[in-house]
Amino acid sequence: MTHNYAGLASGNMASQNNAGRVSKPKAAALQGVAKMEAVAALGVTQCFFPPQERPALWALREHGFTGTDADVLAQAHANKPHLLAQCCSSSFMWSANAATVAPAQDTRDQRTHVVVANLKSMTHRAIEPPCTRAMLNAVFTDRDRFEIHHALAANADMGDEGAANHTRLFDAANANQPATHFFVYGIDAANPWLQPKIHPARQTLQASRRVAEVLQLDPAHCVFAQQNPDAIDQGVFHNDVVAVGNASTLLYHQDAWLDHDRVIDSLAQRVGDSFCSITVNRDELTIPEAVTTYLFNSQLVTTPDGFTTLVCPSEVEHHARASAVARRIQQDSRNSISRILYMDVRESMRNGGGPACLRLRVPLAPNSGNATRHATNPATGQATSANLAGIHAGCVFNKTRAAQLRAWIERWYPEELTPEDLADPQLLIRNRDALDALTQQLGLASIYPFQGVSPLKS
Ligand code: SUG
C-alpha cells in the first residue's frame, strides 16, 4: 500500500533512476495479481503473502521519535525524511528475497526447511525479517513438515538475500538423482579482494554456506559461485538479474559469474544427463541490457505438456535485442522452452523487481512424475491438494481468492503516492484497517506489530 519510489537501493539501477517518481500502488498490486493468475493458468499452484505493515512505526520509535503515531510521522518527515522513506518501503513485495527454501526430499530430516533472509545490507529491507518469519509460520502451519528458521544474525560477514541468489536444479529425467543447490554470492568476506568497486555486494559466501547448513543440505550437492564484480557494478545486485533455473534448465548470461566454465562443469556433473545450460553471450545482450530489460528475471515454468514457458517482463518484448534472444531460445529445439509469456509488472520493475522477484519457490512435490510421498500432477510434478495439507488454506491462490484480493486492493490501495504522502497519519490508519480486514478475510492469526506481534525478533 506504500509502494513508492524512494531510490533506496544502491546498485539497483531501476531504484536509483526512478527515485522521486510518483508511484501507483493500486496498479502495482493488481499487476501482481494478474501475474499470479497467468502463472496459475500454466498449472502452477501458488500461495501468497499479505503485505507487511508500513509505515514501520516501531522502527521510527527505535530511532528515538516519540509521542502519538501522528507525532512520530511528523517529526520523522521534518527531521529524517530518508529514514521515513526507509520505514515506508514496500520492498517485501519481492518474495524471492524473503527466504531460501530446501524441500523435504533434499534435507537430512526429510522436512522442508526455510531460512528467512536477513537482508542486512539495505536498511529499508533489514526491517522485514521478523514479520516475514511470522507470515511464513502462519502460512506453512504444519511444524512436522515445515521448519521456518530465524534469519542469520546480521553480522558483518553474513549478508543474506534469500532465494534471489539460490537456484535448485534437478535431473528431470531421473527422479533418483539428488537435486543440486546452486548458491551465488557477491563477496567472500574472508578473501574480500575480489569485490565490486562501485556498488555493494549484498550476499556473502559465509552466509550462503551457513544457509546451506541450516537447510540441512548435503554439501556434496551444493555448488557455490561468485558473482562477477563488474556485473554488480553494472547493476546486477542479485544473481536473479542474470540467471534463472528450473528443473534441469539453467538460463544465464556469459558474464554472470567468475570462473564461469568451472561453475557450469560442476553443475553439469551434479545435475545429471538432462542438464541443459542456455548461455546468452555479451554480443547478443550486454549486461546493461540485461539489467534494463530483466530478461533473466523471468519465471521458467514447466507446463502440463512437459515443455517450459518463459514468463518475461513486457520490457523484454519492447526491446529489439532482448526479444530476439527470447525468440532464439524459444526456437532452439535443444531446450524445453517452447513458449514466451509477456507480463506487465511495470510498477515493480521501476524499483528493480521482475516476475522472478515476485515469487518464492517452495517445491512441495517429488522431482518427477513418479509421485511417492504426496500426490502430484503427473505431468508437471506440481503440487496437488494433498501437498497443500499443512498450508493455510486462506493463502492458497485460486479464482475466488483472486477476485477477493482484487476487491480488497480496489477498496484500500491509493491510486498514486508521492514522497510527501508517506507522512500522512491517515495513510497509516488506512493501511492498518486494510491489513486487519485482510487477515480476517484470510482467517490468519495476528502477524503484525499493530496486532501485538513483536517486530524485533525474527
Ligand atoms: O532489494 N528494490 C529491491 C528490488 C529487489 C528485487 N528482487 C530480486 N532481484 N530478487 C532491492 O533492491 C527499491 C526500493 C526503493 O528504492 O524505494 C528496492 O528495494
CSV table of C-alpha atoms and ligand atoms in Angstrom, one decimal:
chain,number,residue,atom,x,y,z
A,1,MET,CA,0.0,0.0,0.0
A,2,THR,CA,3.0,2.3,0.4
A,3,HIS,CA,4.6,1.2,-2.8
A,4,ASN,CA,6.8,4.2,-3.7
A,5,TYR,CA,10.0,5.2,-5.5
A,6,ALA,CA,12.4,6.4,-2.9
A,7,GLY,CA,15.7,5.5,-4.5
A,8,LEU,CA,16.7,3.4,-1.5
A,9,ALA,CA,18.6,0.5,-3.1
A,10,SER,CA,22.1,1.5,-4.2
A,11,GLY,CA,23.4,-0.6,-7.0
A,12,ASN,CA,19.9,-1.3,-8.2
A,13,MET,CA,19.6,0.9,-11.3
A,14,ALA,CA,15.8,1.0,-11.6
A,15,SER,CA,15.5,2.1,-7.9
A,16,GLN,CA,18.1,4.8,-8.5
A,17,ASN,CA,16.8,6.0,-11.8
A,18,ASN,CA,13.1,6.3,-10.7
A,19,ALA,CA,13.8,7.9,-7.3
A,20,GLY,CA,11.1,10.6,-6.6
A,21,ARG,CA,8.7,9.4,-9.3
A,22,VAL,CA,5.0,9.2,-8.4
A,23,SER,CA,4.1,5.6,-7.8
A,24,LYS,CA,0.9,3.7,-8.4
A,25,PRO,CA,0.3,1.3,-5.5
A,26,LYS,CA,-3.0,0.0,-6.8
A,27,ALA,CA,-1.7,-0.7,-10.2
A,28,ALA,CA,1.4,-2.4,-8.6
A,29,ALA,CA,-0.8,-4.8,-6.6
A,30,LEU,CA,-3.2,-5.5,-9.5
A,31,GLN,CA,-0.2,-6.3,-11.8
A,32,GLY,CA,1.0,-8.8,-9.2
A,33,VAL,CA,-2.4,-10.5,-9.0
A,34,ALA,CA,-2.6,-10.6,-12.8
A,35,LYS,CA,0.8,-12.2,-13.0
A,36,MET,CA,-0.3,-14.8,-10.4
A,37,GLU,CA,-3.4,-15.6,-12.5
A,38,ALA,CA,-1.3,-16.0,-15.6
A,39,VAL,CA,1.1,-18.4,-13.8
A,40,ALA,CA,-1.9,-20.3,-12.3
A,41,ALA,CA,-3.3,-20.8,-15.8
A,42,LEU,CA,0.0,-22.5,-16.6
A,43,GLY,CA,-0.8,-25.1,-14.0
A,44,VAL,CA,1.3,-23.8,-11.0
A,45,THR,CA,-0.2,-23.9,-7.5
A,46,GLN,CA,0.6,-20.7,-5.7
A,47,CYS,CA,0.2,-19.2,-2.3
A,48,PHE,CA,0.5,-15.6,-1.4
A,49,PHE,CA,1.7,-13.5,1.5
A,50,PRO,CA,-0.2,-10.5,2.7
A,51,PRO,CA,1.7,-7.2,2.7
A,52,GLN,CA,3.8,-6.2,5.7
A,53,GLU,CA,2.8,-3.3,7.9
A,54,ARG,CA,4.1,0.1,6.8
A,55,PRO,CA,4.9,2.7,7.8
A,56,ALA,CA,7.0,0.8,10.3
A,57,LEU,CA,6.2,3.0,13.3
A,58,TRP,CA,8.2,0.7,15.7
A,59,ALA,CA,11.4,1.3,13.6
A,60,LEU,CA,10.9,5.1,13.8
A,61,ARG,CA,10.3,4.9,17.6
A,62,GLU,CA,13.5,2.8,17.9
A,63,HIS,CA,15.3,5.9,16.4
A,64,GLY,CA,14.0,8.0,19.3
A,65,PHE,CA,10.9,9.5,17.9
A,66,THR,CA,8.1,9.7,20.5
A,67,GLY,CA,4.5,10.8,21.0
A,68,THR,CA,1.5,9.8,19.1
A,69,ASP,CA,1.8,7.9,15.8
A,70,ALA,CA,1.0,11.2,14.1
A,71,ASP,CA,3.8,13.0,16.1
A,72,VAL,CA,6.3,10.3,15.2
A,73,LEU,CA,5.4,10.6,11.4
A,74,ALA,CA,5.6,14.4,11.5
A,75,GLN,CA,8.9,14.5,13.3
A,76,ALA,CA,10.5,11.9,11.1
A,77,HIS,CA,9.2,13.7,8.0
A,78,ALA,CA,10.7,17.0,9.2
A,79,ASN,CA,14.0,15.7,10.5
A,80,LYS,CA,14.8,12.4,8.9
A,81,PRO,CA,12.8,12.1,5.6
A,82,HIS,CA,15.2,9.4,4.3
A,83,LEU,CA,14.6,7.3,7.4
A,84,LEU,CA,10.8,7.8,7.0
A,85,ALA,CA,11.1,6.6,3.4
A,86,GLN,CA,13.1,3.5,4.6
A,87,CYS,CA,10.3,2.8,7.1
A,88,CYS,CA,7.7,3.1,4.4
A,89,SER,CA,9.3,0.8,1.8
A,90,SER,CA,7.2,-2.0,0.4
A,91,SER,CA,10.2,-4.0,-0.8
A,92,PHE,CA,8.8,-7.1,0.8
A,93,MET,CA,6.7,-7.4,-2.4
A,94,TRP,CA,9.8,-9.2,-3.8
A,95,SER,CA,9.3,-12.5,-2.1
A,96,ALA,CA,12.3,-14.0,-3.8
A,97,ASN,CA,14.2,-12.2,-1.1
A,98,ALA,CA,12.0,-13.4,1.8
A,99,ALA,CA,13.9,-16.7,2.4
A,100,THR,CA,15.8,-19.7,0.9
A,101,VAL,CA,14.0,-23.0,0.7
A,102,ALA,CA,15.0,-26.6,0.6
A,103,PRO,CA,12.2,-29.1,0.0
A,104,ALA,CA,11.8,-32.3,2.2
A,105,GLN,CA,13.3,-34.6,-0.4
A,106,ASP,CA,16.6,-32.8,-0.2
A,107,THR,CA,17.1,-32.4,3.5
A,108,ARG,CA,18.6,-34.7,6.2
A,109,ASP,CA,15.4,-34.9,8.3
A,110,GLN,CA,13.1,-35.0,5.3
A,111,ARG,CA,11.2,-31.8,6.3
A,112,THR,CA,11.0,-28.7,4.3
A,113,HIS,CA,13.4,-26.1,5.7
A,114,VAL,CA,13.1,-22.3,5.1
A,115,VAL,CA,15.7,-19.8,6.2
A,116,VAL,CA,14.4,-16.2,6.4
A,117,ALA,CA,16.8,-13.8,4.7
A,118,ASN,CA,18.3,-11.2,7.0
A,119,LEU,CA,18.5,-8.6,4.1
A,120,LYS,CA,21.1,-6.8,6.3
A,121,SER,CA,22.8,-4.8,3.5
A,122,MET,CA,19.9,-2.4,2.9
A,123,THR,CA,18.4,-0.6,5.9
A,124,HIS,CA,14.9,-0.5,4.4
A,125,ARG,CA,14.9,-4.2,3.8
A,126,ALA,CA,16.6,-5.2,7.1
A,127,ILE,CA,13.3,-4.4,8.9
A,128,GLU,CA,11.4,-7.1,7.0
A,129,PRO,CA,12.6,-10.5,8.6
A,130,PRO,CA,10.6,-10.6,11.8
A,131,CYS,CA,7.3,-10.1,10.0
A,132,THR,CA,8.4,-12.4,7.2
A,133,ARG,CA,9.0,-15.2,9.7
A,134,ALA,CA,5.6,-14.6,11.4
A,135,MET,CA,4.0,-14.8,7.9
A,136,LEU,CA,5.8,-17.9,6.9
A,137,ASN,CA,4.9,-19.6,10.1
A,138,ALA,CA,1.3,-18.5,9.6
A,139,VAL,CA,1.2,-19.9,6.0
A,140,PHE,CA,3.2,-23.1,6.5
A,141,THR,CA,1.4,-24.2,9.6
A,142,ASP,CA,2.5,-27.9,9.9
A,143,ARG,CA,5.6,-28.0,12.1
A,144,ASP,CA,6.1,-31.6,11.3
A,145,ARG,CA,6.5,-30.7,7.6
A,146,PHE,CA,7.9,-27.2,7.6
A,147,GLU,CA,10.6,-25.6,9.7
A,148,ILE,CA,10.9,-21.8,9.4
A,149,HIS,CA,14.3,-20.8,10.7
A,150,HIS,CA,15.3,-17.4,12.1
A,151,ALA,CA,17.2,-15.1,9.8
A,152,LEU,CA,21.0,-15.4,10.2
A,153,ALA,CA,22.4,-13.0,12.8
A,154,ALA,CA,23.2,-9.7,10.9
A,155,ASN,CA,26.9,-9.9,11.5
A,156,ALA,CA,29.2,-8.0,9.1
A,157,ASP,CA,30.1,-11.2,7.1
A,158,MET,CA,26.6,-12.6,7.0
A,159,GLY,CA,24.6,-10.7,4.3
A,160,ASP,CA,21.8,-13.0,3.0
A,161,GLU,CA,19.3,-12.0,0.3
A,162,GLY,CA,17.4,-15.3,0.1
A,163,ALA,CA,16.3,-17.2,-3.0
A,164,ALA,CA,17.4,-14.4,-5.3
A,165,ASN,CA,20.8,-15.9,-5.0
A,166,HIS,CA,19.8,-19.6,-4.9
A,167,THR,CA,18.7,-22.0,-7.6
A,168,ARG,CA,17.6,-25.6,-7.2
A,169,LEU,CA,18.2,-27.8,-10.2
A,170,PHE,CA,17.5,-31.5,-10.7
A,171,ASP,CA,17.6,-34.2,-13.3
A,172,ALA,CA,14.0,-34.2,-14.6
A,173,ALA,CA,14.7,-37.5,-16.4
A,174,ASN,CA,15.9,-39.3,-13.2
A,175,ALA,CA,13.9,-38.9,-10.0
A,176,ASN,CA,16.6,-40.8,-8.0
A,177,GLN,CA,19.3,-38.3,-8.8
A,178,PRO,CA,19.5,-35.8,-5.8
A,179,ALA,CA,18.8,-32.2,-6.5
A,180,THR,CA,21.7,-29.7,-6.8
A,181,HIS,CA,21.6,-26.4,-4.9
A,182,PHE,CA,23.4,-23.6,-6.6
A,183,PHE,CA,24.3,-20.7,-4.3
A,184,VAL,CA,25.7,-17.4,-5.8
A,185,TYR,CA,27.4,-14.8,-3.6
A,186,GLY,CA,28.8,-11.4,-4.2
A,187,ILE,CA,31.8,-11.4,-1.8
A,188,ASP,CA,33.9,-13.8,0.2
A,189,ALA,CA,34.2,-11.8,3.4
A,190,ALA,CA,37.4,-13.8,4.3
A,191,ASN,CA,39.1,-13.0,1.0
A,192,PRO,CA,37.5,-9.7,0.0
A,193,TRP,CA,39.9,-8.5,-2.7
A,194,LEU,CA,37.6,-9.7,-5.5
A,195,GLN,CA,34.8,-7.3,-5.0
A,196,PRO,CA,32.8,-4.6,-6.9
A,197,LYS,CA,34.3,-1.1,-6.9
A,198,ILE,CA,31.1,1.0,-7.1
A,199,HIS,CA,28.1,-0.9,-5.7
A,200,PRO,CA,27.7,-3.1,-2.7
A,201,ALA,CA,28.0,-6.9,-2.9
A,202,ARG,CA,25.0,-8.0,-0.8
A,203,GLN,CA,25.4,-11.7,-0.4
A,204,THR,CA,28.4,-13.2,1.3
A,205,LEU,CA,29.9,-16.7,0.8
A,206,GLN,CA,29.8,-17.1,4.6
A,207,ALA,CA,26.0,-16.5,4.6
A,208,SER,CA,25.4,-18.8,1.7
A,209,ARG,CA,27.4,-21.6,3.3
A,210,ARG,CA,25.6,-21.1,6.6
A,211,VAL,CA,22.2,-21.1,4.9
A,212,ALA,CA,23.1,-24.5,3.2
A,213,GLU,CA,23.9,-25.9,6.6
A,214,VAL,CA,20.7,-24.7,8.3
A,215,LEU,CA,18.7,-26.1,5.4
A,216,GLN,CA,20.3,-29.5,6.2
A,217,LEU,CA,21.7,-30.0,2.7
A,218,ASP,CA,24.4,-32.5,1.8
A,219,PRO,CA,27.5,-30.3,0.9
A,220,ALA,CA,28.2,-32.8,-1.9
A,221,HIS,CA,25.1,-31.4,-3.7
A,222,CYS,CA,25.8,-27.8,-3.3
A,223,VAL,CA,27.7,-25.5,-5.7
A,224,PHE,CA,28.9,-22.1,-4.7
A,225,ALA,CA,29.9,-19.4,-7.3
A,226,GLN,CA,30.9,-15.8,-7.1
A,227,GLN,CA,29.1,-13.1,-9.0
A,228,ASN,CA,31.2,-11.2,-11.5
A,229,PRO,CA,32.1,-8.0,-9.5
A,230,ASP,CA,32.0,-6.0,-12.8
A,231,ALA,CA,28.4,-7.2,-13.3
A,232,ILE,CA,27.5,-6.0,-9.8
A,233,ASP,CA,29.0,-2.6,-10.7
A,234,GLN,CA,26.7,-2.5,-13.8
A,235,GLY,CA,23.6,-3.2,-11.7
A,236,VAL,CA,23.5,-6.9,-11.1
A,237,PHE,CA,22.7,-6.6,-7.4
A,238,HIS,CA,21.2,-10.2,-7.2
A,239,ASN,CA,22.1,-13.3,-9.2
A,240,ASP,CA,18.5,-13.5,-10.5
A,241,VAL,CA,19.2,-10.4,-12.6
A,242,VAL,CA,21.4,-12.5,-14.8
A,243,ALA,CA,20.3,-16.1,-14.3
A,244,VAL,CA,17.2,-18.3,-13.9
A,245,GLY,CA,16.9,-22.0,-13.4
A,246,ASN,CA,14.1,-24.6,-13.4
A,247,ALA,CA,14.3,-28.4,-13.2
A,248,SER,CA,17.3,-29.3,-15.4
A,249,THR,CA,17.4,-25.9,-17.2
A,250,LEU,CA,19.7,-23.0,-16.4
A,251,LEU,CA,19.5,-19.8,-18.5
A,252,TYR,CA,22.2,-17.3,-17.7
A,253,HIS,CA,24.4,-14.6,-19.0
A,254,GLN,CA,28.0,-15.3,-20.0
A,255,ASP,CA,29.3,-12.6,-17.6
A,256,ALA,CA,27.2,-13.7,-14.6
A,257,TRP,CA,29.9,-15.4,-12.5
A,258,LEU,CA,33.7,-15.6,-12.1
A,259,ASP,CA,35.2,-18.8,-13.3
A,260,HIS,CA,32.2,-19.5,-15.5
A,261,ASP,CA,33.4,-22.8,-17.1
A,262,ARG,CA,34.2,-24.4,-13.7
A,263,VAL,CA,30.7,-23.4,-12.4
A,264,ILE,CA,28.9,-24.9,-15.4
A,265,ASP,CA,31.1,-28.1,-15.3
A,266,SER,CA,30.3,-28.6,-11.6
A,267,LEU,CA,26.6,-28.1,-12.2
A,268,ALA,CA,26.6,-30.4,-15.2
A,269,GLN,CA,28.4,-33.2,-13.2
A,270,ARG,CA,25.9,-32.9,-10.3
A,271,VAL,CA,22.6,-32.3,-12.0
A,272,GLY,CA,23.0,-35.2,-14.4
A,273,ASP,CA,22.5,-36.1,-18.0
A,274,SER,CA,19.5,-33.9,-18.7
A,275,PHE,CA,21.2,-30.7,-17.5
A,276,CYS,CA,20.6,-28.0,-20.1
A,277,SER,CA,22.5,-24.8,-19.9
A,278,ILE,CA,21.5,-21.9,-22.1
A,279,THR,CA,24.1,-19.2,-22.4
A,280,VAL,CA,23.4,-15.7,-23.6
A,281,ASN,CA,26.6,-14.1,-24.8
A,282,ARG,CA,27.6,-10.5,-24.3
A,283,ASP,CA,27.5,-9.8,-28.0
A,284,GLU,CA,23.8,-10.9,-28.1
A,285,LEU,CA,22.8,-8.9,-24.9
A,286,THR,CA,25.1,-6.8,-22.8
A,287,ILE,CA,24.9,-6.8,-19.0
A,288,PRO,CA,23.4,-3.2,-19.0
A,289,GLU,CA,20.7,-4.5,-21.5
A,290,ALA,CA,20.0,-7.5,-19.2
A,291,VAL,CA,19.6,-5.0,-16.3
A,292,THR,CA,17.2,-2.7,-18.2
A,293,THR,CA,15.1,-5.5,-19.7
A,294,TYR,CA,15.3,-8.1,-16.9
A,295,LEU,CA,15.2,-11.0,-19.5
A,296,PHE,CA,16.8,-13.3,-16.9
A,297,ASN,CA,14.4,-12.2,-14.2
A,298,SER,CA,11.7,-14.3,-15.9
A,299,GLN,CA,9.9,-17.2,-14.4
A,300,LEU,CA,10.6,-20.6,-16.0
A,301,VAL,CA,7.5,-22.7,-15.6
A,302,THR,CA,7.0,-26.4,-16.5
A,303,THR,CA,3.6,-26.8,-18.1
A,304,PRO,CA,1.5,-30.0,-18.3
A,305,ASP,CA,2.7,-30.8,-21.8
A,306,GLY,CA,6.2,-31.2,-20.3
A,307,PHE,CA,7.5,-28.0,-22.0
A,308,THR,CA,8.6,-24.8,-20.3
A,309,THR,CA,7.2,-21.3,-20.5
A,310,LEU,CA,9.3,-18.3,-20.0
A,311,VAL,CA,7.3,-15.6,-18.2
A,312,CYS,CA,9.1,-12.4,-19.1
A,313,PRO,CA,8.5,-8.8,-18.2
A,314,SER,CA,7.0,-6.8,-21.1
A,315,GLU,CA,10.2,-4.7,-21.1
A,316,VAL,CA,11.8,-7.6,-23.0
A,317,GLU,CA,9.1,-7.6,-25.6
A,318,HIS,CA,9.7,-3.9,-26.3
A,319,HIS,CA,13.5,-4.3,-26.6
A,320,ALA,CA,14.6,-5.5,-30.0
A,321,ARG,CA,17.7,-7.3,-28.9
A,322,ALA,CA,16.2,-8.8,-25.7
A,323,SER,CA,13.1,-10.1,-27.6
A,324,ALA,CA,15.4,-11.5,-30.3
A,325,VAL,CA,17.3,-13.5,-27.6
A,326,ALA,CA,14.0,-14.7,-26.1
A,327,ARG,CA,12.8,-15.9,-29.6
A,328,ARG,CA,16.1,-17.5,-30.3
A,329,ILE,CA,15.8,-19.5,-27.1
A,330,GLN,CA,12.2,-20.4,-27.8
A,331,GLN,CA,13.0,-21.7,-31.3
A,332,ASP,CA,16.0,-23.8,-30.2
A,333,SER,CA,14.8,-27.3,-30.0
A,334,ARG,CA,17.7,-28.4,-27.8
A,335,ASN,CA,16.0,-26.8,-24.8
A,336,SER,CA,12.5,-27.3,-23.4
A,337,ILE,CA,11.4,-23.6,-23.6
A,338,SER,CA,8.5,-23.6,-26.1
A,339,ARG,CA,6.6,-20.5,-25.1
A,340,ILE,CA,7.1,-16.9,-24.0
A,341,LEU,CA,4.5,-15.1,-22.0
A,342,TYR,CA,5.0,-11.3,-21.5
A,343,MET,CA,3.6,-9.7,-18.4
A,344,ASP,CA,3.2,-6.1,-17.4
A,345,VAL,CA,4.7,-5.7,-14.0
A,346,ARG,CA,6.0,-2.2,-14.7
A,347,GLU,CA,5.4,-0.8,-11.2
A,348,SER,CA,7.6,-3.5,-9.7
A,349,MET,CA,10.1,-3.2,-12.5
A,350,ARG,CA,10.6,0.5,-11.8
A,351,ASN,CA,12.0,-0.5,-8.4
A,352,GLY,CA,14.1,-3.3,-9.8
A,353,GLY,CA,11.8,-6.3,-9.5
A,354,GLY,CA,10.6,-8.5,-12.4
A,355,PRO,CA,8.4,-11.7,-12.5
A,356,ALA,CA,11.1,-13.9,-10.8
A,357,CYS,CA,11.5,-11.4,-7.9
A,358,LEU,CA,7.7,-11.6,-7.3
A,359,ARG,CA,7.8,-15.2,-6.3
A,360,LEU,CA,9.5,-17.6,-3.8
A,361,ARG,CA,9.5,-21.2,-4.9
A,362,VAL,CA,8.6,-23.9,-2.4
A,363,PRO,CA,8.7,-27.3,-4.1
A,364,LEU,CA,6.1,-29.5,-2.5
A,365,ALA,CA,6.1,-32.4,-4.9
A,366,PRO,CA,8.7,-35.0,-5.9
A,367,ASN,CA,11.1,-34.1,-8.7
A,368,SER,CA,9.5,-36.2,-11.3
A,369,GLY,CA,6.0,-37.5,-12.1
A,370,ASN,CA,6.6,-40.7,-10.0
A,371,ALA,CA,4.7,-39.4,-7.0
A,372,THR,CA,5.6,-41.3,-3.9
A,373,ARG,CA,5.1,-39.4,-0.7
A,374,HIS,CA,2.4,-37.0,-1.9
A,375,ALA,CA,0.0,-36.9,-4.8
A,376,THR,CA,1.4,-34.9,-7.8
A,377,ASN,CA,0.2,-33.8,-11.1
A,378,PRO,CA,1.9,-36.5,-13.1
A,379,ALA,CA,2.9,-34.3,-16.0
A,380,THR,CA,4.4,-31.3,-14.1
A,381,GLY,CA,5.3,-32.5,-10.7
A,382,GLN,CA,3.3,-29.6,-9.4
A,383,ALA,CA,1.6,-29.7,-6.0
A,384,THR,CA,-1.9,-31.0,-5.8
A,385,SER,CA,-4.3,-30.7,-2.9
A,386,ALA,CA,-2.6,-33.4,-0.9
A,387,ASN,CA,0.6,-31.4,-1.0
A,388,LEU,CA,-1.2,-28.4,0.4
A,389,ALA,CA,-2.0,-30.1,3.7
A,390,GLY,CA,-0.3,-28.1,6.4
A,391,ILE,CA,-0.6,-24.9,4.4
A,392,HIS,CA,-3.0,-22.2,5.5
A,393,ALA,CA,-5.9,-22.5,3.0
A,394,GLY,CA,-6.7,-18.8,3.1
A,395,CYS,CA,-3.3,-18.1,1.5
A,396,VAL,CA,-3.7,-20.6,-1.4
A,397,PHE,CA,-4.3,-18.7,-4.6
A,398,ASN,CA,-7.3,-19.6,-6.7
A,399,LYS,CA,-10.0,-17.8,-8.7
A,400,THR,CA,-12.1,-16.9,-5.7
A,401,ARG,CA,-9.1,-15.6,-3.9
A,402,ALA,CA,-8.0,-13.6,-6.9
A,403,ALA,CA,-11.4,-11.9,-7.0
A,404,GLN,CA,-11.3,-11.2,-3.3
A,405,LEU,CA,-7.8,-9.8,-3.5
A,406,ARG,CA,-8.8,-7.6,-6.4
A,407,ALA,CA,-11.8,-6.2,-4.5
A,408,TRP,CA,-9.7,-5.6,-1.4
A,409,ILE,CA,-7.0,-3.8,-3.4
A,410,GLU,CA,-9.6,-1.7,-5.2
A,411,ARG,CA,-11.1,-0.8,-1.8
A,412,TRP,CA,-7.9,0.1,0.1
A,413,TYR,CA,-5.0,0.9,-2.2
A,414,PRO,CA,-4.1,4.5,-3.2
A,415,GLU,CA,-4.1,5.2,-6.9
A,416,GLU,CA,-0.9,7.3,-6.5
A,417,LEU,CA,1.7,8.2,-3.9
A,418,THR,CA,4.3,10.9,-3.7
A,419,PRO,CA,7.1,11.0,-1.0
A,420,GLU,CA,5.0,13.7,0.8
A,421,ASP,CA,2.1,11.4,1.2
A,422,LEU,CA,4.1,9.0,3.3
A,423,ALA,CA,3.9,11.2,6.4
A,424,ASP,CA,0.1,11.4,6.3
A,425,PRO,CA,-1.2,9.7,9.5
A,426,GLN,CA,-4.4,8.8,7.6
A,427,LEU,CA,-2.3,6.6,5.3
A,428,LEU,CA,-1.1,4.7,8.4
A,429,ILE,CA,-4.6,4.3,9.8
A,430,ARG,CA,-6.0,3.2,6.5
A,431,ASN,CA,-3.2,0.7,5.9
A,432,ARG,CA,-3.8,-0.9,9.3
A,433,ASP,CA,-7.5,-1.1,8.7
A,434,ALA,CA,-6.8,-2.7,5.4
A,435,LEU,CA,-4.5,-5.3,6.9
A,436,ASP,CA,-7.0,-6.1,9.7
A,437,ALA,CA,-9.7,-6.6,7.0
A,438,LEU,CA,-7.4,-8.9,5.0
A,439,THR,CA,-6.2,-11.0,7.9
A,440,GLN,CA,-9.8,-11.6,9.0
A,441,GLN,CA,-10.8,-12.4,5.5
A,442,LEU,CA,-8.0,-14.9,5.1
A,443,GLY,CA,-8.5,-16.4,8.6
A,444,LEU,CA,-5.0,-15.6,9.6
A,445,ALA,CA,-3.8,-15.2,13.2
A,446,SER,CA,-2.2,-11.9,14.3
A,447,ILE,CA,1.0,-11.4,12.4
A,448,TYR,CA,1.6,-7.6,12.6
A,449,PRO,CA,3.1,-5.3,15.2
A,450,PHE,CA,-0.1,-3.3,15.4
A,451,GLN,CA,-1.9,-6.6,16.2
A,452,GLY,CA,0.5,-7.1,19.1
A,453,VAL,CA,3.3,-9.3,17.4
A,454,SER,CA,6.8,-8.3,18.3
A,455,PRO,CA,8.6,-6.6,15.4
A,456,LEU,CA,12.0,-7.1,16.8
A,457,LYS,CA,12.8,-10.8,16.7
A,458,SER,CA,12.8,-12.8,13.6
B,1,SUG,O1,16.3,-5.0,-2.9
B,1,SUG,N1,14.3,-2.7,-4.6
B,1,SUG,C1,14.6,-4.1,-4.3
B,1,SUG,C2,14.4,-5.0,-5.5
B,1,SUG,C3,14.5,-6.4,-5.2
B,1,SUG,C4,14.3,-7.3,-6.4
B,1,SUG,N2,14.5,-8.7,-6.0
B,1,SUG,C5,15.2,-9.6,-6.6
B,1,SUG,N3,16.1,-9.3,-7.6
B,1,SUG,N4,15.0,-10.8,-6.3
B,1,SUG,C6,16.1,-4.2,-3.9
B,1,SUG,O2,16.9,-3.6,-4.4
B,1,SUG,C7,13.8,-0.4,-4.1
B,1,SUG,C8,13.2,0.4,-3.0
B,1,SUG,C9,13.1,1.9,-3.3
B,1,SUG,O3,14.1,2.4,-3.9
B,1,SUG,O4,12.2,2.5,-3.0
B,1,SUG,C10,14.2,-1.8,-3.7
B,1,SUG,O5,14.4,-2.1,-2.5
